[in-house]
PDB file of C-alpha atoms in Angstrom:
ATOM      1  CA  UNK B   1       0.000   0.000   0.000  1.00  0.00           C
ATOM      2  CA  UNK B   2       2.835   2.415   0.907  1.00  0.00           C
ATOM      3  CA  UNK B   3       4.748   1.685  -2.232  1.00  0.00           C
ATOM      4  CA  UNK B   4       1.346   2.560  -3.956  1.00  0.00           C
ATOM      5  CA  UNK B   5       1.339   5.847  -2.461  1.00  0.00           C
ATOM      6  CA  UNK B   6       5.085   6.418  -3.345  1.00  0.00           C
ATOM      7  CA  UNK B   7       4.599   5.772  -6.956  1.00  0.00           C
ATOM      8  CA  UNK B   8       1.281   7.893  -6.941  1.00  0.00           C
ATOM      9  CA  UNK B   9       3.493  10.727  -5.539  1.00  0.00           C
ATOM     10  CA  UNK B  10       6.095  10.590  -7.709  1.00  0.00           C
ATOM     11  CA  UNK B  11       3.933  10.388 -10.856  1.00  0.00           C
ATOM     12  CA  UNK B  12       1.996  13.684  -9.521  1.00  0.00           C
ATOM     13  CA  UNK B  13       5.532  15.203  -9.306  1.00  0.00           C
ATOM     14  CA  UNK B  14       6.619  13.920 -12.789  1.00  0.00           C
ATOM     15  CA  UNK B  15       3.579  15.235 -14.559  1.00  0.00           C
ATOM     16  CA  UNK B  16       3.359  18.320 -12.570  1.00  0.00           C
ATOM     17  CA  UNK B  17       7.226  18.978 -13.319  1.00  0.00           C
ATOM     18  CA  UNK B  18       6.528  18.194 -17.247  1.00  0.00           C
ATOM     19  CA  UNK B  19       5.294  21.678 -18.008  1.00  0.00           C
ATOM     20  CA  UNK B  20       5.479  21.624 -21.769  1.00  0.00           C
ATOM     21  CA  UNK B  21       5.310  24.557 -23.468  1.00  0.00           C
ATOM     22  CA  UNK B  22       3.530  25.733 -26.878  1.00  0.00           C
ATOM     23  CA  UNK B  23       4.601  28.379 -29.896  1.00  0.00           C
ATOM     24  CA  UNK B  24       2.653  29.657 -32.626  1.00  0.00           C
ATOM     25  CA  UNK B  25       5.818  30.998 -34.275  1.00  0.00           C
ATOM     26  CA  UNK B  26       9.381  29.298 -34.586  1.00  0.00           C
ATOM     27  CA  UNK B  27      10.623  32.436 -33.708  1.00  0.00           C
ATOM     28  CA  UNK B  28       9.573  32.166 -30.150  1.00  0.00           C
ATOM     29  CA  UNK B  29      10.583  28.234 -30.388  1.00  0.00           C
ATOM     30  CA  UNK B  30      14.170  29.458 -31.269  1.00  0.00           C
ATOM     31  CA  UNK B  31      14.360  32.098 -28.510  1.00  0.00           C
ATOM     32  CA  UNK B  32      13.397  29.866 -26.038  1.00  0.00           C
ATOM     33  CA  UNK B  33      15.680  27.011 -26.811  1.00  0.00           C
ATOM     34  CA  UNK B  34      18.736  29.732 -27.054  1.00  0.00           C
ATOM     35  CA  UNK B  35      18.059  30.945 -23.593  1.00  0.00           C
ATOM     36  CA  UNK B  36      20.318  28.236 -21.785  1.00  0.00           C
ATOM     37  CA  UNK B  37      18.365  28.659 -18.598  1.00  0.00           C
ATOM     38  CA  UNK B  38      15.473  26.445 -20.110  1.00  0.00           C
ATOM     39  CA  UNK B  39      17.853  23.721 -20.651  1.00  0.00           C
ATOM     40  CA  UNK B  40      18.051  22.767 -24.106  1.00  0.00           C
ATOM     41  CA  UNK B  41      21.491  25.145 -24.439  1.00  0.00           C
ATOM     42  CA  UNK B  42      24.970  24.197 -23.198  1.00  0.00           C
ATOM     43  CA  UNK B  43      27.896  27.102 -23.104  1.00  0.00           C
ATOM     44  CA  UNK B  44      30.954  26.681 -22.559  1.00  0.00           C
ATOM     45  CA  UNK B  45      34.411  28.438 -22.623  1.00  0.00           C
ATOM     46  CA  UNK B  46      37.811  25.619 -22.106  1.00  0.00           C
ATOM     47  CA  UNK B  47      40.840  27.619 -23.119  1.00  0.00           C
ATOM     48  CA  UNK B  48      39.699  30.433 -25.711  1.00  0.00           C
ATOM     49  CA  UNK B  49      37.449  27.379 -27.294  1.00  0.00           C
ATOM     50  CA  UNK B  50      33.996  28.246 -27.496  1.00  0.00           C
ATOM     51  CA  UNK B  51      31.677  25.222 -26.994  1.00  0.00           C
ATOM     52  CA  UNK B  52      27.895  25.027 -27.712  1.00  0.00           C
ATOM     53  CA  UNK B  53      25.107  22.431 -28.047  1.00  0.00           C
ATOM     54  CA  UNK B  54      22.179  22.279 -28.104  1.00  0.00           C
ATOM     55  CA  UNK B  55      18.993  20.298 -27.856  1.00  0.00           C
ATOM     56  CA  UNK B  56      17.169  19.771 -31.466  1.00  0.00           C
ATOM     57  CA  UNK B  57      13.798  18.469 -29.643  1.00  0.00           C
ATOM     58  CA  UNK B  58      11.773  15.690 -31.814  1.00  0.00           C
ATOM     59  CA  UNK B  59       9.106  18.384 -32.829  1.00  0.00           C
ATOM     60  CA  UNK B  60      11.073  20.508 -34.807  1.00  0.00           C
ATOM     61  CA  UNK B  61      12.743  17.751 -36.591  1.00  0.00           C
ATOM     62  CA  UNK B  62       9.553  16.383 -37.319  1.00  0.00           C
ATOM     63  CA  UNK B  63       8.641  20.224 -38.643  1.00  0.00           C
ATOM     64  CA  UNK B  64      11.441  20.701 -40.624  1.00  0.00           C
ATOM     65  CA  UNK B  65      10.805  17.569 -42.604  1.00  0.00           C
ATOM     66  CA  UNK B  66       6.663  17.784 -42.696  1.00  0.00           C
ATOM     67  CA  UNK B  67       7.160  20.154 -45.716  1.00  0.00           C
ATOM     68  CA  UNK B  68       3.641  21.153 -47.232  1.00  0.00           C
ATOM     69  CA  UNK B  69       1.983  17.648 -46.084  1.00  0.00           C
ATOM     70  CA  UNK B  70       0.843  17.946 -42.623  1.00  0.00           C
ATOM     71  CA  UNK B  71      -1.754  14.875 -42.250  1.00  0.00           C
ATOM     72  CA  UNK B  72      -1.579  13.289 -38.552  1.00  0.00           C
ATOM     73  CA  UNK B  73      -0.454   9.753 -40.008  1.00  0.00           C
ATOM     74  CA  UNK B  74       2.802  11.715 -41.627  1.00  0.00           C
ATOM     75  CA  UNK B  75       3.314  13.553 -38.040  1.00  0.00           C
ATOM     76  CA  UNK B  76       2.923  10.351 -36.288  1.00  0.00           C
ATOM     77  CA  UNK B  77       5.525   8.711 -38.299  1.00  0.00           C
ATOM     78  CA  UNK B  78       8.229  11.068 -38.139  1.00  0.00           C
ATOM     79  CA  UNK B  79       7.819  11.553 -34.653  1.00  0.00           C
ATOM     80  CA  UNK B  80       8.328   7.441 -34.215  1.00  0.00           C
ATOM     81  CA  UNK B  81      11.488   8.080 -36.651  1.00  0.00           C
ATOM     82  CA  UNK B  82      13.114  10.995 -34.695  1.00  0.00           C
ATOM     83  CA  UNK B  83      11.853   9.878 -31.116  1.00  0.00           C
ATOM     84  CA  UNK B  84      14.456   7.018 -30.521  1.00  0.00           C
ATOM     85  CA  UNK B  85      17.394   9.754 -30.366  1.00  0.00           C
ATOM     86  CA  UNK B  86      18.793  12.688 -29.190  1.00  0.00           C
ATOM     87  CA  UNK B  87      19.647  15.181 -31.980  1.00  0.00           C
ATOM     88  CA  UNK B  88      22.062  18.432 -31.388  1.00  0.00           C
ATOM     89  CA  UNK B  89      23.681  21.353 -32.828  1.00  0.00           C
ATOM     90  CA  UNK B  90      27.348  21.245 -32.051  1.00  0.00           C
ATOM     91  CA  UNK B  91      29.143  24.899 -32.378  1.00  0.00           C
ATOM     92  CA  UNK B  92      32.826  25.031 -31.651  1.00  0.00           C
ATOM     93  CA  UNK B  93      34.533  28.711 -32.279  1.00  0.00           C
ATOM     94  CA  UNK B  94      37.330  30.508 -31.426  1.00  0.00           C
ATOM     95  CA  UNK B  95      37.911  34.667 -31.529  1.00  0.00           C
ATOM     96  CA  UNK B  96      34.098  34.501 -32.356  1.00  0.00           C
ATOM     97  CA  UNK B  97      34.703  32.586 -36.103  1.00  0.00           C
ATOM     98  CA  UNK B  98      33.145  28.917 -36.607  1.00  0.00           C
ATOM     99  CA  UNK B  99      35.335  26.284 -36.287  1.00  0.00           C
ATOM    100  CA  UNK B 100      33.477  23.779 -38.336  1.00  0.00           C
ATOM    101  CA  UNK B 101      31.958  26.243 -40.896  1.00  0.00           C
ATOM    102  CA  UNK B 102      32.545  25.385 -44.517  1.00  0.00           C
ATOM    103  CA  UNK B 103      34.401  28.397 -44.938  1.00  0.00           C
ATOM    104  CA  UNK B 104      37.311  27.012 -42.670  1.00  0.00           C
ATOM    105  CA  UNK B 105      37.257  23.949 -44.238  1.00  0.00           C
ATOM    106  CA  UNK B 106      38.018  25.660 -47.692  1.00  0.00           C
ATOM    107  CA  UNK B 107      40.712  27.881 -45.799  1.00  0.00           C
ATOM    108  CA  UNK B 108      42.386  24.657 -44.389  1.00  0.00           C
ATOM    109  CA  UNK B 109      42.527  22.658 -47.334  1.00  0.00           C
ATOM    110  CA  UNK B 110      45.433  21.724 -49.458  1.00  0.00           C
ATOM    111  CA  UNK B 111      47.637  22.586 -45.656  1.00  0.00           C
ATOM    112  CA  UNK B 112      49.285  20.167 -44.033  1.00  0.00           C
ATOM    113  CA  UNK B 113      47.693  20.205 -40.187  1.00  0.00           C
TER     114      UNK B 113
END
């Protein structure tokens, strides 16, 4: 019975604690995942290195693939596909410049590293 009452408890807590929220505009889905005290956003500085990743949740995968076809089956499905893993933006820079932009892949080929 007390183990009932535990487990009751703790699934209040987990749903209460699962406070999901909702945008009408990516804009405001963007914003929110950038501010790193919602939790999606990692920062980090480790010797002039900038490091930053971040959280691509299953919903805006599934968004950016939907395209113009937006039936519930097709939603359904993609969330299935993307909802087995974790997906993230790595961002590594240093002096403010990309590390792993194309542009300093161009600069660095053809040198010997």
């Amino acid at each position: 019975m007390r183990g009932d009452i535990l487990i009751l408890l703790f699934v209040s807590t987990l749903f209460a604690g699962c406070n999901q929220e909702r945008f009408d505009r990516k804009e405001d889905l963007f914003a929110y995942l950038k501010d790193p005290n919602n939790g999606y956003l990692l920062q980090k500085q480790v010797n002039g290195v900038g490091l930053s990743i971040m959280l691509r949740p299953t919903d805006l995968l599934v968004d950016q693939e939907l395209g113009n076809v937006y039936t519930q089956q097709r939603i359904d499905s993609l969330r299935k596909k993307y909802s087995s893993h974790l997906y993230f933006n790595l961002s590594i820079s240093k002096n403010g410049k990309e590390l792993l932009s194309s542009q300093a892949i161009r600069e660095t080929k053809g040198n010997t590293i």
